[in-house]
Every structure is written in structure tokens, then in C-alpha cells.
XYZ file of C-alpha atoms in Angstrom:
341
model
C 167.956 190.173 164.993
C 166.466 187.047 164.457
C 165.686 184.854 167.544
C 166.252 181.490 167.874
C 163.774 179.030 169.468
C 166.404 175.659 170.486
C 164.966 171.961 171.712
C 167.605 170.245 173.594
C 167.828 166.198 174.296
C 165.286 165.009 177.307
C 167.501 164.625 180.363
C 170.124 166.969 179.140
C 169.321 169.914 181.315
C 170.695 173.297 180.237
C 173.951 172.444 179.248
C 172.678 169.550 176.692
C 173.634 168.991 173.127
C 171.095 171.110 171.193
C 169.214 169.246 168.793
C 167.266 171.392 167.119
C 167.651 174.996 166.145
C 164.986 177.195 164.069
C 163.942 180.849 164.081
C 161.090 181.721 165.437
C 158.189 182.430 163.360
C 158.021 186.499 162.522
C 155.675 188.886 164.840
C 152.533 190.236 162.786
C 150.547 191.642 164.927
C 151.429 193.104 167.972
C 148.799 194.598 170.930
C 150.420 196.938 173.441
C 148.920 197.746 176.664
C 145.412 197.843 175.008
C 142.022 199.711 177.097
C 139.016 199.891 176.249
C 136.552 201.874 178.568
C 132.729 201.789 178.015
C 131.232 204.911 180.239
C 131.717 202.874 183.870
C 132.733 199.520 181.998
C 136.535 198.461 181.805
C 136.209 195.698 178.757
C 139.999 195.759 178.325
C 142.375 196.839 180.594
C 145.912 196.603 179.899
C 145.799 193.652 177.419
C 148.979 193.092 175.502
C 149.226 189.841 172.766
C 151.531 188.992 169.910
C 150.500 187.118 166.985
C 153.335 185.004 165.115
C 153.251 184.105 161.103
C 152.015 180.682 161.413
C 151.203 180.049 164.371
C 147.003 179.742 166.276
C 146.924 181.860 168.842
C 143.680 180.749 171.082
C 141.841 183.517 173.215
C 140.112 181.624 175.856
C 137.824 183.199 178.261
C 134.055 183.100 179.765
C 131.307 185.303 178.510
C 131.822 189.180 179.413
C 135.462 188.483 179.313
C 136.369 191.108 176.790
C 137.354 188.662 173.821
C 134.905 190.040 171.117
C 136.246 193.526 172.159
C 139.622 192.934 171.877
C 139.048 191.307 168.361
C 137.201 193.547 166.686
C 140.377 196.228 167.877
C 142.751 193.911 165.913
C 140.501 194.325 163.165
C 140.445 197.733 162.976
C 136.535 198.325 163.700
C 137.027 199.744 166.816
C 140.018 202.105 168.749
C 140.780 201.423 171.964
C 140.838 204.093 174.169
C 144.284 204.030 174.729
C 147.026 201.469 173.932
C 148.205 200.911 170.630
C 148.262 197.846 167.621
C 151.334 197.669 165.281
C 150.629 195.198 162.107
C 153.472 194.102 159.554
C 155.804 195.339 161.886
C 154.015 199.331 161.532
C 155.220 199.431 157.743
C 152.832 202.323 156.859
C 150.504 200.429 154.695
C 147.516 201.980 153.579
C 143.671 201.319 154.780
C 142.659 199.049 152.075
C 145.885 197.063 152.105
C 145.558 196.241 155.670
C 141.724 195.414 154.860
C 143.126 193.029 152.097
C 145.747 191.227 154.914
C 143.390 190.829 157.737
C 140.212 188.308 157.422
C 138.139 188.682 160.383
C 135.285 186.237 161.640
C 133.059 187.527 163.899
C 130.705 186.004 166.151
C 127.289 187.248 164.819
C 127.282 188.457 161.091
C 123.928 190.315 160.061
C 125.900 191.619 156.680
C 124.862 189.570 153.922
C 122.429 190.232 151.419
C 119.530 187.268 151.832
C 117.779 187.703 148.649
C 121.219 186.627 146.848
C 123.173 183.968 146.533
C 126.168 182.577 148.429
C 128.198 183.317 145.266
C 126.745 186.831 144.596
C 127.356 187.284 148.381
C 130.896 186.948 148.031
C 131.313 188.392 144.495
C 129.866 191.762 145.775
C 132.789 191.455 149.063
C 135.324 190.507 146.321
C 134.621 193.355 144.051
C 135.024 195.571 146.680
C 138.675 194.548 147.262
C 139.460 194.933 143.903
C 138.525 191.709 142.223
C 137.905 191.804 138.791
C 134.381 190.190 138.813
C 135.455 186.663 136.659
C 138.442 186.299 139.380
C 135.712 187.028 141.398
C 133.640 184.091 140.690
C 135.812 182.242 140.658
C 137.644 183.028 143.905
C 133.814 182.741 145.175
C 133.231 179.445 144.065
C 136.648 178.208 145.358
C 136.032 179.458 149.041
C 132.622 177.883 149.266
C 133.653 174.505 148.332
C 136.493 174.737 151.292
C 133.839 175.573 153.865
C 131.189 172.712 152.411
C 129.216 175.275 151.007
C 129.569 174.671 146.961
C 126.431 172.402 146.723
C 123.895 175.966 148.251
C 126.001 178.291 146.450
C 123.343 179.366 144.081
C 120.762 179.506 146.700
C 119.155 182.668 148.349
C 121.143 182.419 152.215
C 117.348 183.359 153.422
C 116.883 179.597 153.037
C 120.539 178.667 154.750
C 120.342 178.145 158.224
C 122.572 179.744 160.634
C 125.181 177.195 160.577
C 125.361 177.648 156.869
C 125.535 181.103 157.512
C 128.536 181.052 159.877
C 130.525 179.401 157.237
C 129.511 181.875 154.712
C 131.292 184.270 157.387
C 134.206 182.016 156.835
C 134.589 181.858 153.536
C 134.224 185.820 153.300
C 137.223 185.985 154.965
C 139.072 183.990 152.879
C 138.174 185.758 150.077
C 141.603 187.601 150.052
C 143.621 184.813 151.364
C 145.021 186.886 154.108
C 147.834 186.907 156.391
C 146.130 187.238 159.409
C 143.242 185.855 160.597
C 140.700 186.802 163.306
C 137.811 184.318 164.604
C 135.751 185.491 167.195
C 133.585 182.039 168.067
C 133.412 180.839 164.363
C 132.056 176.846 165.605
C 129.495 178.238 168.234
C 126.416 177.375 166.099
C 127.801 174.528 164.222
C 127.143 170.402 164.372
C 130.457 168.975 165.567
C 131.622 167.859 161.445
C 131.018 171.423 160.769
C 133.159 172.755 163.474
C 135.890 169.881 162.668
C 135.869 170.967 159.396
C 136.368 174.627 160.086
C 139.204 173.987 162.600
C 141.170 171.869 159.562
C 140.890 174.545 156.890
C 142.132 177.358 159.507
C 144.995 174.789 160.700
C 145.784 174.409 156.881
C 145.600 178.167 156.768
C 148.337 178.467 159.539
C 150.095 175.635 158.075
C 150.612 177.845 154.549
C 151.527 180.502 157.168
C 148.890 182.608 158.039
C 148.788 184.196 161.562
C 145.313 183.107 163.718
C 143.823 184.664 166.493
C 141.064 182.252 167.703
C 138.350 183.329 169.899
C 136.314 180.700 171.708
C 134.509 179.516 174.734
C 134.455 176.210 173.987
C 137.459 175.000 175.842
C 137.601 171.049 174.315
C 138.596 172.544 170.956
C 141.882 173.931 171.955
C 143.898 170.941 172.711
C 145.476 169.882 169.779
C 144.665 172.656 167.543
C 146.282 176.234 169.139
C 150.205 176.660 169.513
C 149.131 178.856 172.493
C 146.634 180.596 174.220
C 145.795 183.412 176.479
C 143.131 183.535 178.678
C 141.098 186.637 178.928
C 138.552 187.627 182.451
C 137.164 190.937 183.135
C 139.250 192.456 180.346
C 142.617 191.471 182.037
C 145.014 188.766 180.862
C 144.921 186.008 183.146
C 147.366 183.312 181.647
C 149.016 183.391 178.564
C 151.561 180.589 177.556
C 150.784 177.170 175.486
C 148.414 174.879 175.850
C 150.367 172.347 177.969
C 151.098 175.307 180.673
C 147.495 176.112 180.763
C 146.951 172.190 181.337
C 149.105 172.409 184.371
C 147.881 175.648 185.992
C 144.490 173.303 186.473
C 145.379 169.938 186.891
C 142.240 167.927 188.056
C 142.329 167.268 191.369
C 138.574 165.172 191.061
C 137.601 161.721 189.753
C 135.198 159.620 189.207
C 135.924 155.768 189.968
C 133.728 152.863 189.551
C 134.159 150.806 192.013
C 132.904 147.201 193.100
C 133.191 145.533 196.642
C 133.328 141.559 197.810
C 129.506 142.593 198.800
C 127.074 145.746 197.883
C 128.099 148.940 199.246
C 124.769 150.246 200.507
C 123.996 153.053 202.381
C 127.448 153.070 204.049
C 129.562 152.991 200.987
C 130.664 156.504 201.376
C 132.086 155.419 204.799
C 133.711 151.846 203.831
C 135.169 153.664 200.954
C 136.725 156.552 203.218
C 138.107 153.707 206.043
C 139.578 151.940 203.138
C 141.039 155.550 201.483
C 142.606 156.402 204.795
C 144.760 159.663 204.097
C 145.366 159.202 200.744
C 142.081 160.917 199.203
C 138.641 162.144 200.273
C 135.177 161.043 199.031
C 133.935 164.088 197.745
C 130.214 163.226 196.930
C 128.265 160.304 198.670
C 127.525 157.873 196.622
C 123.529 158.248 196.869
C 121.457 155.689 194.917
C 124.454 154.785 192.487
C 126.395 151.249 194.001
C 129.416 151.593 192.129
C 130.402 155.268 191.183
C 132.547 157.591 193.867
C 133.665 161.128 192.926
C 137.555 161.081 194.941
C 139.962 164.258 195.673
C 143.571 163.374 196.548
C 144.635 164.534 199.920
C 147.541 167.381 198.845
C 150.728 165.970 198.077
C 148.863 162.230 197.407
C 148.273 161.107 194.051
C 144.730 159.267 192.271
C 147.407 156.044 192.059
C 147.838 155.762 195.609
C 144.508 155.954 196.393
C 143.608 153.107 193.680
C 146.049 151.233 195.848
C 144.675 151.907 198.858
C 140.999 150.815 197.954
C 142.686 147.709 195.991
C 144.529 147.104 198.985
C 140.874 147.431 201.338
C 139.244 145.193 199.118
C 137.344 146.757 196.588
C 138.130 146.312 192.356
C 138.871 149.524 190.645
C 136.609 149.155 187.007
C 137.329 152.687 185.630
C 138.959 155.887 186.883
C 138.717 159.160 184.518
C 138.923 162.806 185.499
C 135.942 164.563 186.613
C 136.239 167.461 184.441
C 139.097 167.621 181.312
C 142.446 169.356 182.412
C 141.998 172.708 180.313
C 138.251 173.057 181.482
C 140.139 173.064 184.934
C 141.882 175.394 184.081
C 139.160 177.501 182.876
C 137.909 177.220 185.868
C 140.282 178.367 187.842
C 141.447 181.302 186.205
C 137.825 182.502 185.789
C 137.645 182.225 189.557
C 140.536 183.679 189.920
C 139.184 186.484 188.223
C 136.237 186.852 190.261
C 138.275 186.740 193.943
């Protein structure tokens, strides 16, 4: 049976008019109760994970967390020890097949040839999923343009650098044009327009329906790109839900205001800010040799705005408020100490 994922008015409640019914995208990959024990070491323990048709998946987590283990399983270069992974609903297709509907990118790639060219790179991988070599070529070609790579493709990759590289390992594993698609840190070593172009051809990839898995530590590139996320620590699942849940599970609770008084706040800013705070918040950090800056935390159940108001209402101008740290790095944050307690 097909489910049915249904958006109802704002301020209807549960028994508002629905205004939007669609079915949810199909499951293609499905992770069940997944371990993974090295000797003594636990990398995965118990992880479970759905990938949808369509859809980005993000797999957040710090380093040790178990993310380039659990990736590789999905990819079918390494078992877990027990646990199990069903792809394209368990249909019984063959080795090569499979190897033909999963791309995977993974984090360090020592596998190309670096007396050859990008494009004889990728024509050998192509040939060895059946390519006929002018399709080939052609499918080589193609793939290197997407990744910004068309202008080196005749060069030896022992003269790329590592960035260059990385894409290479991108446009491998597009060779195929596959269904699912696994990226285990794919922007790590690149310049922020390389990464920002990576990010847009995989979101153009799950926009033409391909299911993504996307490894990463680097937290900032998740908002605005995954449909959801989990968040792997110590091989154990630690949140899994979409983006905007993960934002709320570690709301900042710290900013940084700039500040101004009717006179210079000297030594005792820290204390003329706190008289004029009262209750509402806490001066977290004393101010030290910086006049104007003050790092604030909310008493619990206050918010940053009555604060503002309070050290308006003391006398002081409010320039600039912004979180100390982003939302989702919060977040991070938390779970990973969460993980550690």
C-alpha cells in the first residue's frame, strides 16, 4: 500500500481541510539493525536508516562516529557483522546490476591510474560496466564537464591536485547514472565554488530522482540542501528526523551583542551590563579588552528579546545581536555530548 504524506492549512490543527495530498517517495534502500564489530571496537551498533527515491538523506556525525563504516556497508564493500541491507525492495538482482544502481563516493580514493588521463580514467571504470568504449567516451566526457573537470580531461591526474581528484571520484560515480547514491565527505578538500558546485549537481541528481545518502562533518552544508538527516556518535543513532527537528533539538541558547553605553563601559562593563540584565539573561564571558561586545545566555524560560529590552530599557543601544554558534552546529553539539555522557 502506498502511503500518503498530507499538509494541512496553518492553524487548522488535526481536523483541518487537507490541502495537499502526495505519496511518499518509494523506499530504496533499507538498513536494519546494522553491527559492525572490530575485535573490541563497536563502529555500528544497531543502526537502522531508510533511503527514499528522491530524496538527500544527510549522515551527520563527528569523527570516529561510524559514518564511513556504515557507508561503505550500503555499498556493498563491507558485511556487517550482523544486521541486514535490503535494496530495490530485495528484488534478487544480480552483483553487477546492483554495482550498476549504486554510485558510491568515498572519502579518500587511491584508485585511479595517475599516468592516464581523466577520460581514460573513466573509460577504463565504464568499460568495466559494460560500456561499449565510444559510449564510453562519451559518457566520460559528459561527466567531467558536470563536475568542472572537461578543461584537465586529457591531462595525467598526477598533475591534478586533490580537489581535482575528489571530483574525479564524483564523476566516477556518475558514470552509470545510478539510482542511489552514496557520498562519504565528497566537499572535505574542496574551495567553497567547488563544494557549491558538487552539492547542485547531487541536488539535480535527487531532483531527476535519485536516492542520496550524504556523509559529512561539515554541519553548515546541510541546511538547505538534505530532506533529512540522522546523526550518527559512537556507532549509535542519535537523532534522526529533518533538518528543522535537528534545528530545534539545539536551539542556541548564546549570543553575541554589541553593545554601546551613554559612557565607556570599562573594566566594570560585565557588572553594569548584568545590573541592567537583571533576571532575564546572564553575561557569560567578561567583556575583557573589547568595549562593546558581550557573549549573553537567557535565564531558562526568558528569551534574547527580553533581554534586548532590558539593556534598552538600562540604558545601553543594542548595535547587533547574532547567535554565537549556528542552530544545527548546536545541535551537533549536543548530540555529540550526548554521546559522550
Amino acid at each position: 500500500m502506498t502511503s500518503i504524506e498530507s499538509e494541512r492549512a496553518p492553524g487548522s490543527g488535526g481536523h483541518g481541510e487537507v490541502v495537499e495530498a502526495r505519496a511518499s517517495p518509494p523506499a530504496v534502500v533499507t538498513a536494519s539493525a546494522l553491527t559492525r564489530r572490530f575485535r573490541d571496537t563497536v563502529a555500528l551498533d544497531g543502526v537502522s536508516m531508510t533511503l527514499h527515491a528522491g530524496r538527500i538523506h544527510a549522515l551527520l556525525g563527528p569523527n570516529g562516529a561510524g559514518k564511513t563504516t556504515l557507508t561503505r556497508i550500503l555499498a556493498g564493500l563491507a558485511a556487517p557483522t550482523s544486521g541486514s541491507v535490503s535494496l530495490f525492495g530485495g528484488d534478487g538482482l544480480g552483483p553487477r546490476e546492483l554495482r550498476d544502481r549504486v554510485g558510491f563516493i568515498p572519502a579518500g580514493d587511491r584508485t585511479f591510474y595517475l599516468r592516464l588521463s581523466g577520460v581514460e580514467n573513466l573509460v577504463f571504470f565504464a568499460r568495466l560496466h559494460g560500456l561499449r568504449r565510444r559510449e564510453a567516451v562519451a559518457r566520460a566526457r559528459t561527466v567531467l564537464a558536470s563536475v568542472g573537470l572537461d578543461d584537465a580531461a586529457d591531462r595525467p591526474v598526477s598533475g591534478w591536485s586533490h580537489g581535482m581528484q575528489k571530483r574525479l571520484s564524483v564523476a566516477r560515480a556518475l558514470l552509470t547514472e545510478p539510482d542511489v547514491l552514496l557520498v562519504d565527505e565528497a566537499t572535505h578538500d574542496l574551495d567553497p565554488e567547488g563544494a557549491q558546485r558538487i552539492r547542485l549537481l547531487v541536488s539535480l541528481l535527487a531532483a531527476r530522482g535519485t536516492a542520496v545518502l550524504w556523509a559529512t562533518q561539515r554541519i553548515d552544508e546541510i541546511r538547505g540542501f538534505a530532506d533529512s538527516v540522522t546523526f550518527l556518535a559512537a556507532g549509535t543513532v542519535r537523532f534522526e528526523g529533518s533538518v528543522a527537528r535537528l534545528i530545534d533539538h539545539g536551539a542556541a541558547r548564546r549570543y553575541v551583542l554589541r553593545v554601546r553605553g551613554t559612557e565607556p563601559l570599562g573594566p566594570f562593563g560585565r557588572v553594569r551590563l548584568q545590573r541592567a540584565l537583571g533576571a532575564t539573561a546572564v553575561v557569560s564571558l567578561p567583556l575583557a579588552d573589547d568595549p562593546e561586545h558581550a557573549i549573553l545566555e537567557p535565564s531558562a524560560g526568558r528569551s534574547i528579546g527580553e533581554a534586548i529590552a532590558a539593556l534598552v530599557d538600562g540604558g545601553f543601544a543594542v548595535l547587533a545581536c547574532r547567535h554565537e554558534r549556528s542552530e544545527v552546529e548546536e545541535a551537533f553539539l549536543a548530540l555529540s555530548s550526548e554521546a559522550g555522557a
